[in-house]
Amino acid sequence: MVSRVIPVDTFDLVIFGGTGDLARRKILPGLFRRFAAGQMPEAAQVIGAARSDMDVTEYRSMIRDALKEFSDKAEQGDDVIDGFLEHIDYAQVDAQGDDGWDALREKLRDGVVRAFYFSVAPFLFGDIAERLKTRGLSDDQSRIVVEKPFGRDLETARSLNRTLATFFDEGQIYRIDHYLGKETVQNLMAVRFGNILFEPLWNSQFIDHVQITVAETVGVGGRGSYYDKSGAMRDMVQNHLMQLLCLIAMEPPARFEPDAVRDEKLKVIRALEPVAPNEVVRGQYEGAEGENYVDHAEDPRSTTESFVAMKVQVANWRWQGTPFYLRTGKKLRSRVSEIVVRFREPPHSIFGKDAGGRANELAIRLQPDEGMDLRVTIKEPGPGGMRLVDVPLDMTFAEALGPDAEEVPDAYERLIMDVIRGNQTLFMRGDEVEAAWAWTDPIIANWEEAKVRPAKYDSGTSGPEASLELLHRDGRRWRDIRT
Ligand code: NAP
């Protein structure tokens, strides 16, 4: 397996789909942040590739507009943008044809890391991989970056893995999940494995349950026809929520190295119990006229879910008896991604049951305001006896680290640099993706066989009633979705 860390002297990065939405909204603004922070190697070259007929001047102009619209660093001014654009080139290439490949190869330099970002529809992945190899654009130092969705079930994921493996080693394939690029997610590992405080408590003896919430306020909007074939289970649970679950539940890896971490994540996925039909809730939002989910779906009778909540059990010694509750949905009350680790109550209260106080809670926020918040119980100030209150030990990174600390990098910015450095720790391995599909496929198959219709929920709420009920019947409740 090729997996090595090499110095980032310079690189050639080709973005297939360089004119597309993801490239303009995330990938290029991520690279621009690196540049604005003075961290882009001087000779780095970024080549947008797509079928559109345009020259480099027109492409740079397109990227300038994109940065102005989507980059939080654009206010640094035109000079900075101009400097960045000098690194940008364009190649007209048809992923499925013969045109443009030789010209693209001519632009690539020898002795430089080559990374090829597949920011195109998944049906083109195989065509591009094949042409990179057969037309001599890639070498054994090259990396490819593959966007989600990685298949739509186990069979298609396997087939895609096989296709990519024909042309590239696993150590050259970077399956991106931008949730893993978030600073907080990495901090989760730092908190768990860099402190003595948490790990001894990190098991079912001391943790009552875990909640993972990824709530969006937006609906499917213009992505309706794509989303309708996918749904929240495939679009969010199989990848993002599963990855977060793995990081919370995994055993400590021996080293912070790609395969050591990914081996442990894989063990978690393989330990997941099948989910019983009554432990998963599907929902679909309703809104004002024209704002119902089905108004944007191809089929007005669509039964695709825009919301999923589920109770998940990790069947191993560490987690026996500690459920993980997952939920994700669109058109919810607020935009929040967080993990809540709810500890058990102290076995006995010496202050009496009326003194107040609750179980400790560690909340790890991915958005907004990346940070962590640990709720601890203290004495309420004042002379009125021993009354207890919960207070947050808040660690919003921006506040805790102060204005001089290095800015929290954007997820894409970090992940692209990891590709260049050759560090696969935050990327999914092929077997992980397949194991995740192997677990989600039966849930989806059951919905299809039983023709389970999603429960309707009003836009702007916390989702269907049944999702609240999922926890209520265990004597628990979701943490409020709030910003
Ligand atoms: P998009 O806006 O439709 O862009 C597609 C890009 O592919 C365009 O640059 C298009 O340019 C190019 N393209 C299409 N056919 C081509 C061909 N035969 N040869 C070469 N280039 C071709 O799509 P997107 O939203 O950027 O998404 C790209 C990928 O990222 C998809 O796999 C998507 O699932 C994934 N993704 C997107 C987002 C997001 O927020 N947008 C988030 C996560 C994952 P030409 O038409 O000029 O060729």
Short mmCIF file of C-alpha atoms and ligand atoms in Angstrom, two decimals:
data_model
loop_
_atom_site.label_atom_id
_atom_site.label_comp_id
_atom_site.label_asym_id
_atom_site.label_seq_id
_atom_site.Cartn_x
_atom_site.Cartn_y
_atom_site.Cartn_z
CA MET A 1 0.00 0.00 0.00
CA VAL A 2 1.36 3.43 -0.89
CA SER A 3 0.98 5.72 2.11
CA ARG A 4 3.74 8.13 2.85
CA VAL A 5 4.16 11.59 4.19
CA ILE A 6 6.29 13.77 1.97
CA PRO A 7 7.14 17.45 2.27
CA VAL A 8 4.74 19.85 0.59
CA ASP A 9 7.27 21.68 -1.53
CA THR A 10 4.89 22.14 -4.37
CA PHE A 11 2.15 20.33 -6.21
CA ASP A 12 0.05 20.03 -9.33
CA LEU A 13 -3.63 19.76 -8.46
CA VAL A 14 -6.08 19.02 -11.26
CA ILE A 15 -9.73 19.58 -10.42
CA PHE A 16 -11.98 17.65 -12.78
CA GLY A 17 -15.25 19.54 -12.66
CA GLY A 18 -13.31 22.77 -12.11
CA THR A 19 -16.23 24.83 -13.39
CA GLY A 20 -18.80 23.11 -11.17
CA ASP A 21 -20.60 24.12 -8.02
CA LEU A 22 -18.39 22.25 -5.55
CA ALA A 23 -15.16 23.55 -7.11
CA ARG A 24 -16.39 27.15 -7.07
CA ARG A 25 -18.06 27.05 -3.66
CA LYS A 26 -15.68 24.90 -1.61
CA ILE A 27 -12.52 23.59 -3.24
CA LEU A 28 -11.11 26.79 -4.74
CA PRO A 29 -12.15 28.98 -1.79
CA GLY A 30 -10.43 26.40 0.47
CA LEU A 31 -7.23 26.69 -1.54
CA PHE A 32 -7.54 30.46 -1.55
CA ARG A 33 -7.61 30.45 2.26
CA ARG A 34 -4.30 28.59 2.22
CA PHE A 35 -2.90 31.14 -0.18
CA ALA A 36 -4.18 34.10 1.84
CA ALA A 37 -2.51 32.62 4.94
CA GLY A 38 0.79 32.57 3.03
CA GLN A 39 0.83 28.77 3.06
CA MET A 40 0.58 27.91 -0.59
CA PRO A 41 3.90 26.83 -2.10
CA GLU A 42 5.12 29.39 -4.61
CA ALA A 43 5.23 26.97 -7.51
CA ALA A 44 1.92 25.25 -6.76
CA GLN A 45 -0.26 24.82 -9.81
CA VAL A 46 -4.03 24.31 -9.79
CA ILE A 47 -5.63 23.26 -13.06
CA GLY A 48 -9.39 23.35 -13.52
CA ALA A 49 -10.56 20.74 -16.03
CA ALA A 50 -13.97 20.48 -17.67
CA ARG A 51 -15.55 20.29 -21.13
CA SER A 52 -16.48 23.98 -21.33
CA ASP A 53 -14.68 25.84 -24.04
CA MET A 54 -12.81 28.65 -22.32
CA ASP A 55 -9.28 29.96 -22.07
CA VAL A 56 -7.31 30.52 -18.90
CA THR A 57 -8.30 34.20 -18.72
CA GLU A 58 -11.98 33.33 -18.81
CA TYR A 59 -11.49 30.59 -16.23
CA ARG A 60 -9.61 32.90 -13.88
CA SER A 61 -12.39 35.42 -14.22
CA MET A 62 -14.91 32.73 -13.29
CA ILE A 63 -12.85 31.83 -10.22
CA ARG A 64 -12.47 35.49 -9.24
CA ASP A 65 -16.26 35.79 -9.22
CA ALA A 66 -16.57 32.57 -7.23
CA LEU A 67 -14.10 33.78 -4.60
CA LYS A 68 -15.94 37.08 -4.27
CA GLU A 69 -19.18 35.21 -3.76
CA PHE A 70 -18.07 32.31 -1.61
CA SER A 71 -14.79 33.10 0.13
CA ASP A 72 -14.61 34.72 3.55
CA LYS A 73 -11.12 35.91 2.57
CA ALA A 74 -12.18 37.84 -0.52
CA GLU A 75 -12.17 41.12 1.40
CA GLN A 76 -8.40 40.88 1.49
CA GLY A 77 -8.60 42.62 -1.87
CA ASP A 78 -7.96 42.19 -5.55
CA ASP A 79 -4.18 42.03 -5.18
CA VAL A 80 -4.43 38.91 -3.06
CA ILE A 81 -6.94 37.38 -5.44
CA ASP A 82 -4.68 38.26 -8.40
CA GLY A 83 -1.77 36.54 -6.68
CA PHE A 84 -3.84 33.42 -6.18
CA LEU A 85 -5.12 33.41 -9.74
CA GLU A 86 -1.55 33.25 -11.02
CA HIS A 87 -1.51 29.67 -9.73
CA ILE A 88 -4.63 28.80 -11.70
CA ASP A 89 -4.74 27.24 -15.14
CA TYR A 90 -7.46 25.60 -17.21
CA ALA A 91 -7.64 22.53 -19.43
CA GLN A 92 -10.53 21.61 -21.66
CA VAL A 93 -10.97 17.88 -21.21
CA ASP A 94 -13.77 15.45 -21.84
CA ALA A 95 -13.75 12.72 -19.21
CA GLN A 96 -15.37 10.29 -21.61
CA GLY A 97 -13.61 11.28 -24.79
CA ASP A 98 -10.13 11.59 -26.24
CA ASP A 99 -9.88 15.35 -26.36
CA GLY A 100 -7.69 17.40 -24.11
CA TRP A 101 -5.77 14.65 -22.30
CA ASP A 102 -2.46 15.17 -24.08
CA ALA A 103 -2.61 18.92 -23.51
CA LEU A 104 -3.35 18.34 -19.84
CA ARG A 105 -0.40 15.96 -19.52
CA GLU A 106 1.85 18.63 -21.01
CA LYS A 107 0.92 20.98 -18.18
CA LEU A 108 1.99 18.51 -15.46
CA ARG A 109 5.53 18.68 -14.12
CA ASP A 110 7.89 15.86 -13.25
CA GLY A 111 9.05 15.34 -9.69
CA VAL A 112 6.04 17.10 -8.24
CA VAL A 113 3.14 15.59 -6.30
CA ARG A 114 0.17 15.20 -8.62
CA ALA A 115 -3.31 15.17 -7.16
CA PHE A 116 -6.44 14.68 -9.25
CA TYR A 117 -9.69 15.76 -7.65
CA PHE A 118 -12.78 14.06 -9.10
CA SER A 119 -15.36 16.80 -8.52
CA VAL A 120 -17.69 15.38 -11.15
CA ALA A 121 -20.68 13.06 -11.19
CA PRO A 122 -19.71 9.58 -9.92
CA PHE A 123 -20.45 7.85 -13.22
CA LEU A 124 -17.35 9.61 -14.59
CA PHE A 125 -14.95 8.37 -11.88
CA GLY A 126 -13.97 5.21 -13.75
CA ASP A 127 -13.49 7.02 -17.08
CA ILE A 128 -11.17 9.57 -15.51
CA ALA A 129 -9.19 6.99 -13.50
CA GLU A 130 -8.64 4.93 -16.61
CA ARG A 131 -7.50 7.83 -18.74
CA LEU A 132 -5.16 9.15 -16.07
CA LYS A 133 -3.42 5.81 -16.02
CA THR A 134 -3.49 4.78 -19.66
CA ARG A 135 -2.53 8.19 -20.99
CA GLY A 136 0.39 8.55 -18.65
CA LEU A 137 -0.87 11.41 -16.49
CA SER A 138 -0.50 9.58 -13.20
CA ASP A 139 2.52 7.94 -11.60
CA ASP A 140 2.94 5.97 -8.38
CA GLN A 141 3.20 9.22 -6.38
CA SER A 142 -0.12 10.52 -7.72
CA ARG A 143 -3.28 10.70 -5.65
CA ILE A 144 -6.91 10.80 -6.61
CA VAL A 145 -9.60 12.45 -4.52
CA VAL A 146 -13.08 11.05 -4.85
CA GLU A 147 -16.18 12.95 -3.80
CA LYS A 148 -19.32 11.51 -2.32
CA PRO A 149 -21.57 9.74 -3.06
CA PHE A 150 -19.36 6.66 -3.09
CA GLY A 151 -21.91 4.27 -4.52
CA ARG A 152 -25.59 4.04 -3.60
CA ASP A 153 -25.41 0.60 -1.98
CA LEU A 154 -22.91 -2.13 -1.23
CA GLU A 155 -22.91 -3.50 -4.74
CA THR A 156 -22.23 -0.19 -6.49
CA ALA A 157 -19.61 0.80 -3.90
CA ARG A 158 -17.84 -2.52 -4.41
CA SER A 159 -17.91 -2.10 -8.12
CA LEU A 160 -16.51 1.44 -7.86
CA ASN A 161 -13.77 0.23 -5.49
CA ARG A 162 -12.87 -2.49 -7.98
CA THR A 163 -12.75 -0.03 -10.86
CA LEU A 164 -10.52 2.42 -9.02
CA ALA A 165 -8.31 -0.44 -7.79
CA THR A 166 -7.63 -1.39 -11.41
CA PHE A 167 -5.74 1.85 -11.87
CA PHE A 168 -4.65 3.01 -8.40
CA ASP A 169 -3.40 1.50 -5.13
CA GLU A 170 -5.61 1.97 -2.08
CA GLY A 171 -2.87 4.23 -0.71
CA GLN A 172 -3.44 6.62 -3.62
CA ILE A 173 -7.23 6.86 -3.22
CA TYR A 174 -8.63 9.62 -0.99
CA ARG A 175 -12.39 9.19 -0.41
CA ILE A 176 -13.38 12.52 0.99
CA ASP A 177 -15.88 13.09 3.79
CA HIS A 178 -15.63 16.76 4.59
CA TYR A 179 -17.01 16.19 8.09
CA LEU A 180 -13.71 14.56 8.96
CA GLY A 181 -11.89 17.73 7.93
CA LYS A 182 -13.59 19.80 10.58
CA GLU A 183 -11.32 21.01 13.34
CA THR A 184 -13.69 19.82 16.04
CA VAL A 185 -13.71 16.29 14.72
CA GLN A 186 -9.97 16.13 15.05
CA ASN A 187 -10.26 17.76 18.42
CA LEU A 188 -12.54 14.98 19.45
CA MET A 189 -9.62 12.62 19.02
CA ALA A 190 -7.30 15.05 20.83
CA VAL A 191 -9.73 15.30 23.75
CA ARG A 192 -10.30 11.55 23.96
CA PHE A 193 -6.73 10.40 23.53
CA GLY A 194 -4.70 13.41 24.66
CA ASN A 195 -6.21 13.68 28.15
CA ILE A 196 -6.39 11.26 31.04
CA LEU A 197 -9.75 12.72 32.10
CA PHE A 198 -12.11 11.29 29.53
CA GLU A 199 -10.92 7.92 28.31
CA PRO A 200 -11.36 6.08 31.64
CA LEU A 201 -15.01 7.19 31.61
CA TRP A 202 -15.55 6.50 27.91
CA ASN A 203 -17.66 3.37 28.15
CA SER A 204 -21.10 2.12 29.06
CA GLN A 205 -20.35 2.13 32.76
CA PHE A 206 -20.15 5.92 32.78
CA ILE A 207 -21.86 7.06 29.58
CA ASP A 208 -25.64 6.80 29.51
CA HIS A 209 -26.05 7.50 25.80
CA VAL A 210 -24.70 9.50 22.88
CA GLN A 211 -26.64 11.76 20.50
CA ILE A 212 -25.38 12.75 17.08
CA THR A 213 -27.38 15.45 15.33
CA VAL A 214 -26.82 17.00 11.92
CA ALA A 215 -29.69 19.43 11.39
CA GLU A 216 -30.06 21.69 8.39
CA THR A 217 -32.47 24.57 7.87
CA VAL A 218 -32.33 24.39 4.11
CA GLY A 219 -34.59 22.16 2.05
CA VAL A 220 -33.62 20.20 -1.02
CA GLY A 221 -34.24 23.21 -3.25
CA GLY A 222 -32.57 22.88 -6.65
CA ARG A 223 -30.97 19.53 -5.73
CA GLY A 224 -34.42 17.89 -5.58
CA SER A 225 -33.99 15.47 -8.44
CA TYR A 226 -30.59 14.26 -7.18
CA TYR A 227 -31.69 14.09 -3.56
CA ASP A 228 -34.88 12.25 -4.33
CA LYS A 229 -32.90 9.24 -5.53
CA SER A 230 -30.80 9.34 -2.40
CA GLY A 231 -32.61 10.50 0.75
CA ALA A 232 -31.17 11.30 4.16
CA MET A 233 -30.03 7.75 4.85
CA ARG A 234 -27.76 7.55 1.83
CA ASP A 235 -26.86 11.24 1.70
CA MET A 236 -25.99 11.76 5.38
CA VAL A 237 -26.20 8.70 7.64
CA GLN A 238 -24.15 6.20 5.63
CA ASN A 239 -21.21 8.58 5.48
CA HIS A 240 -21.12 11.65 7.75
CA LEU A 241 -23.04 10.37 10.77
CA MET A 242 -21.40 6.96 10.62
CA GLN A 243 -17.97 8.55 10.58
CA LEU A 244 -18.79 10.65 13.63
CA LEU A 245 -20.16 7.59 15.39
CA CYS A 246 -16.93 5.72 14.63
CA LEU A 247 -14.75 8.44 16.11
CA ILE A 248 -16.76 8.45 19.33
CA ALA A 249 -17.01 4.69 19.65
CA MET A 250 -13.64 3.44 18.40
CA GLU A 251 -10.95 1.94 20.58
CA PRO A 252 -7.77 3.99 20.97
CA PRO A 253 -5.57 3.31 17.96
CA ALA A 254 -1.97 2.45 18.81
CA ARG A 255 -0.73 5.42 16.79
CA PHE A 256 -2.30 8.41 15.08
CA GLU A 257 -1.63 6.92 11.68
CA PRO A 258 -3.97 6.34 8.76
CA ASP A 259 -4.42 2.59 8.89
CA ALA A 260 -4.28 2.37 12.68
CA VAL A 261 -7.20 4.86 12.92
CA ARG A 262 -9.13 3.37 10.04
CA ASP A 263 -8.78 -0.18 11.37
CA GLU A 264 -10.44 0.93 14.60
CA LYS A 265 -13.25 2.75 12.77
CA LEU A 266 -13.89 -0.33 10.67
CA LYS A 267 -14.24 -2.48 13.80
CA VAL A 268 -16.97 -0.14 15.06
CA ILE A 269 -18.95 -0.37 11.83
CA ARG A 270 -18.66 -4.14 11.87
CA ALA A 271 -19.89 -4.19 15.47
CA LEU A 272 -23.10 -2.29 14.71
CA GLU A 273 -26.25 -4.25 15.45
CA PRO A 274 -28.87 -4.41 12.72
CA VAL A 275 -31.48 -1.73 13.39
CA ALA A 276 -34.97 -2.97 14.23
CA PRO A 277 -37.75 -1.34 12.16
CA ASN A 278 -39.27 0.28 15.25
CA GLU A 279 -35.94 1.92 16.10
CA VAL A 280 -35.70 4.04 13.00
CA VAL A 281 -37.90 6.97 12.03
CA ARG A 282 -38.23 8.41 8.55
CA GLY A 283 -39.64 11.85 7.96
CA GLN A 284 -40.44 14.18 5.10
CA TYR A 285 -40.97 17.91 5.53
CA GLU A 286 -44.07 19.87 4.68
CA GLY A 287 -44.21 23.60 4.39
CA ALA A 288 -46.16 26.40 2.84
CA GLU A 289 -47.49 25.91 -0.66
CA GLY A 290 -44.61 25.22 -3.03
CA GLU A 291 -42.27 24.50 -0.13
CA ASN A 292 -43.16 20.91 0.58
CA TYR A 293 -40.47 18.31 0.00
CA VAL A 294 -42.51 16.79 -2.81
CA ASP A 295 -42.70 20.13 -4.64
CA HIS A 296 -39.00 19.72 -5.46
CA ALA A 297 -38.99 15.99 -6.06
CA GLU A 298 -39.44 14.51 -9.51
CA ASP A 299 -42.36 12.44 -8.30
CA PRO A 300 -45.05 14.38 -6.42
CA ARG A 301 -45.83 11.16 -4.51
CA SER A 302 -42.18 10.65 -3.58
CA THR A 303 -41.60 8.69 -0.37
CA THR A 304 -37.94 9.66 -0.04
CA GLU A 305 -36.99 10.71 3.48
CA SER A 306 -35.60 14.16 4.26
CA PHE A 307 -35.20 13.13 7.91
CA VAL A 308 -33.92 10.05 9.71
CA ALA A 309 -33.64 9.34 13.42
CA MET A 310 -32.44 6.03 14.77
CA LYS A 311 -31.24 4.16 17.79
CA VAL A 312 -28.01 2.32 17.19
CA GLN A 313 -26.26 -0.26 19.35
CA VAL A 314 -22.57 -1.01 19.12
CA ALA A 315 -22.28 -4.63 20.11
CA ASN A 316 -19.00 -4.84 21.96
CA TRP A 317 -17.79 -4.79 25.57
CA ARG A 318 -17.24 -1.05 25.70
CA TRP A 319 -20.70 -0.02 24.55
CA GLN A 320 -23.07 -2.74 25.66
CA GLY A 321 -26.11 -0.90 27.08
CA THR A 322 -25.19 2.56 25.82
CA PRO A 323 -27.30 3.49 22.79
CA PHE A 324 -26.24 5.96 20.14
CA TYR A 325 -29.11 8.06 18.83
CA LEU A 326 -28.57 9.57 15.38
CA ARG A 327 -30.72 12.12 13.64
CA THR A 328 -30.37 14.26 10.58
CA GLY A 329 -32.78 16.20 8.48
CA LYS A 330 -33.57 19.15 6.30
CA LYS A 331 -35.83 22.12 7.01
CA LEU A 332 -35.33 21.77 10.73
CA ARG A 333 -35.48 24.48 13.37
CA SER A 334 -31.83 25.46 13.20
CA ARG A 335 -28.55 24.55 11.58
CA VAL A 336 -26.67 22.54 14.16
CA SER A 337 -24.21 19.68 13.93
CA GLU A 338 -23.26 18.30 17.29
CA ILE A 339 -22.40 15.23 19.25
CA VAL A 340 -23.66 15.02 22.82
CA VAL A 341 -22.10 12.55 25.22
CA ARG A 342 -24.39 12.22 28.17
CA PHE A 343 -22.74 10.73 31.24
CA ARG A 344 -24.59 8.79 33.90
CA GLU A 345 -25.71 10.47 37.08
CA PRO A 346 -23.57 9.99 40.18
CA PRO A 347 -24.64 6.74 41.84
CA HIS A 348 -25.76 8.54 44.98
CA SER A 349 -26.42 12.19 45.79
CA ILE A 350 -25.17 13.24 49.18
CA PHE A 351 -27.07 16.53 48.69
CA GLY A 352 -30.52 14.95 48.47
CA LYS A 353 -32.78 14.59 45.46
CA ASP A 354 -34.09 18.17 45.62
CA ALA A 355 -30.69 19.85 45.51
CA GLY A 356 -30.72 20.05 41.71
CA GLY A 357 -27.88 19.27 39.34
CA ARG A 358 -27.85 16.89 36.44
CA ALA A 359 -25.65 14.38 34.76
CA ASN A 360 -22.54 15.72 33.10
CA GLU A 361 -22.75 16.32 29.40
CA LEU A 362 -20.02 16.86 26.83
CA ALA A 363 -21.28 18.56 23.68
CA ILE A 364 -19.01 18.70 20.68
CA ARG A 365 -20.21 21.29 18.18
CA LEU A 366 -19.24 21.03 14.55
CA GLN A 367 -21.33 23.97 13.51
CA PRO A 368 -21.97 26.74 14.14
CA ASP A 369 -19.09 27.99 16.32
CA GLU A 370 -16.91 24.89 16.37
CA GLY A 371 -16.09 24.03 19.94
CA MET A 372 -16.86 21.92 22.95
CA ASP A 373 -18.95 22.48 25.99
CA LEU A 374 -18.73 20.36 29.13
CA ARG A 375 -21.56 20.77 31.59
CA VAL A 376 -20.51 20.28 35.19
CA THR A 377 -22.43 20.61 38.42
CA ILE A 378 -21.36 23.19 40.99
CA LYS A 379 -22.86 24.89 44.01
CA GLU A 380 -25.17 27.76 43.25
CA PRO A 381 -23.51 30.85 44.74
CA GLY A 382 -25.21 32.37 47.75
CA PRO A 383 -26.07 31.59 51.34
CA GLY A 384 -29.17 29.49 50.62
CA GLY A 385 -27.70 26.11 51.46
CA MET A 386 -26.26 23.51 49.12
CA ARG A 387 -28.19 24.01 45.90
CA LEU A 388 -26.59 22.67 42.75
CA VAL A 389 -26.53 24.15 39.25
CA ASP A 390 -25.11 23.04 35.92
CA VAL A 391 -22.68 25.38 34.31
CA PRO A 392 -20.90 25.09 31.00
CA LEU A 393 -17.16 24.92 30.73
CA ASP A 394 -17.31 26.37 27.27
CA MET A 395 -14.42 25.93 24.89
CA THR A 396 -15.38 27.75 21.73
CA PHE A 397 -12.09 27.55 19.90
CA ALA A 398 -12.15 31.07 18.55
CA GLU A 399 -12.54 32.44 22.10
CA ALA A 400 -10.34 29.98 23.93
CA LEU A 401 -7.41 30.29 21.57
CA GLY A 402 -7.70 34.04 21.15
CA PRO A 403 -7.33 36.26 18.09
CA ASP A 404 -3.64 35.49 17.63
CA ALA A 405 -4.13 31.79 17.33
CA GLU A 406 -4.07 30.34 13.85
CA GLU A 407 -7.53 30.54 12.34
CA VAL A 408 -9.67 27.43 12.32
CA PRO A 409 -9.06 25.99 8.88
CA ASP A 410 -11.93 25.18 6.62
CA ALA A 411 -12.59 21.45 6.16
CA TYR A 412 -11.76 21.39 2.44
CA GLU A 413 -8.64 23.46 2.98
CA ARG A 414 -7.31 20.95 5.48
CA LEU A 415 -8.28 17.85 3.54
CA ILE A 416 -6.75 19.05 0.29
CA MET A 417 -3.50 19.77 2.09
CA ASP A 418 -3.64 16.29 3.65
CA VAL A 419 -3.92 14.86 0.15
CA ILE A 420 -0.84 16.78 -0.91
CA ARG A 421 1.02 15.67 2.22
CA GLY A 422 -0.03 12.08 1.56
CA ASN A 423 -1.86 11.67 4.86
CA GLN A 424 -4.94 9.45 4.57
CA THR A 425 -5.98 9.48 8.24
CA LEU A 426 -9.06 11.62 7.62
CA PHE A 427 -10.18 9.79 4.49
CA MET A 428 -12.35 6.72 4.28
CA ARG A 429 -10.79 3.45 3.24
CA GLY A 430 -12.56 1.25 0.71
CA ASP A 431 -13.44 -1.46 3.23
CA GLU A 432 -14.93 1.13 5.61
CA VAL A 433 -17.24 2.45 2.92
CA GLU A 434 -18.33 -1.05 1.99
CA ALA A 435 -18.96 -2.01 5.63
CA ALA A 436 -21.06 1.12 6.09
CA TRP A 437 -23.20 0.22 3.09
CA ALA A 438 -23.50 -3.37 4.28
CA TRP A 439 -25.06 -1.99 7.46
CA THR A 440 -27.37 0.59 5.85
CA ASP A 441 -28.57 -1.53 2.91
CA PRO A 442 -30.90 -3.77 4.96
CA ILE A 443 -32.51 -0.73 6.60
CA ILE A 444 -33.27 0.79 3.22
CA ALA A 445 -34.35 -2.57 1.79
CA ASN A 446 -36.79 -2.97 4.65
CA TRP A 447 -38.35 0.43 3.94
CA GLU A 448 -38.71 -0.48 0.31
CA GLU A 449 -40.17 -3.93 0.95
CA ALA A 450 -42.55 -2.80 3.67
CA LYS A 451 -43.37 0.37 1.67
CA VAL A 452 -42.76 2.46 4.78
CA ARG A 453 -43.99 5.98 4.13
CA PRO A 454 -42.11 8.79 5.84
CA ALA A 455 -43.90 10.63 8.64
CA LYS A 456 -44.64 14.22 7.68
CA TYR A 457 -43.14 17.00 9.80
CA ASP A 458 -43.57 20.74 9.64
CA SER A 459 -40.66 22.80 8.35
CA GLY A 460 -38.92 24.69 11.12
CA THR A 461 -39.51 22.04 13.78
CA SER A 462 -37.31 19.31 15.28
CA GLY A 463 -38.71 16.65 12.97
CA PRO A 464 -41.52 14.12 13.33
CA GLU A 465 -43.10 13.31 16.68
CA ALA A 466 -41.94 9.73 16.32
CA SER A 467 -38.34 10.94 16.58
CA LEU A 468 -39.05 12.45 20.01
CA GLU A 469 -40.85 9.25 20.98
CA LEU A 470 -37.79 7.18 20.05
CA LEU A 471 -35.99 8.67 23.05
CA HIS A 472 -39.00 9.23 25.31
CA ARG A 473 -39.72 5.54 25.50
CA ASP A 474 -36.17 5.05 26.81
CA GLY A 475 -36.73 7.82 29.38
CA ARG A 476 -34.47 10.22 27.48
CA ARG A 477 -34.85 13.30 25.34
CA TRP A 478 -33.02 14.97 22.51
CA ARG A 479 -31.00 18.01 23.35
CA ASP A 480 -32.80 21.05 21.96
CA ILE A 481 -31.65 22.05 18.51
CA ARG A 482 -30.55 25.59 19.05
CA THR A 483 -27.95 27.86 17.61
P1 NAP B 1 -21.85 20.35 -11.03
O1 NAP B 1 -22.03 21.74 -10.55
O2 NAP B 1 -22.91 19.73 -11.88
O3 NAP B 1 -20.47 20.31 -11.83
C1 NAP B 1 -20.08 19.21 -12.61
C2 NAP B 1 -18.74 19.51 -13.21
O4 NAP B 1 -18.35 18.39 -14.01
C3 NAP B 1 -18.74 20.72 -14.13
O5 NAP B 1 -17.52 21.40 -13.96
C4 NAP B 1 -18.81 20.09 -15.52
O6 NAP B 1 -18.25 20.98 -16.44
C5 NAP B 1 -17.96 18.87 -15.30
N1 NAP B 1 -18.22 17.79 -16.26
C6 NAP B 1 -19.42 17.22 -16.54
N2 NAP B 1 -19.27 16.26 -17.47
C7 NAP B 1 -17.94 16.23 -17.78
C8 NAP B 1 -17.15 15.46 -18.67
N3 NAP B 1 -17.68 14.51 -19.47
N4 NAP B 1 -15.83 15.68 -18.72
C9 NAP B 1 -15.25 16.63 -17.94
N5 NAP B 1 -15.95 17.38 -17.08
C10 NAP B 1 -17.27 17.19 -16.99
O7 NAP B 1 -21.62 19.32 -9.84
P2 NAP B 1 -21.06 19.65 -8.37
O8 NAP B 1 -22.19 20.07 -7.52
O9 NAP B 1 -19.86 20.52 -8.48
O10 NAP B 1 -20.66 18.19 -7.86
C11 NAP B 1 -19.49 17.53 -8.31
C12 NAP B 1 -19.33 16.23 -7.50
O11 NAP B 1 -19.22 16.54 -6.12
C13 NAP B 1 -20.52 15.28 -7.60
O12 NAP B 1 -20.04 13.96 -7.48
C14 NAP B 1 -21.33 15.61 -6.35
O13 NAP B 1 -22.11 14.51 -5.92
C15 NAP B 1 -20.22 15.88 -5.37
N6 NAP B 1 -20.60 16.76 -4.26
C16 NAP B 1 -21.06 18.02 -4.47
C17 NAP B 1 -21.38 18.83 -3.40
C18 NAP B 1 -21.86 20.25 -3.60
O14 NAP B 1 -22.08 20.92 -2.58
N7 NAP B 1 -22.02 20.72 -4.79
C19 NAP B 1 -21.22 18.35 -2.10
C20 NAP B 1 -20.73 17.07 -1.90
C21 NAP B 1 -20.42 16.28 -2.99
P3 NAP B 1 -18.58 20.94 -18.02
O15 NAP B 1 -20.06 20.85 -18.14
O16 NAP B 1 -17.98 22.19 -18.51
O17 NAP B 1 -17.89 19.74 -18.54
#
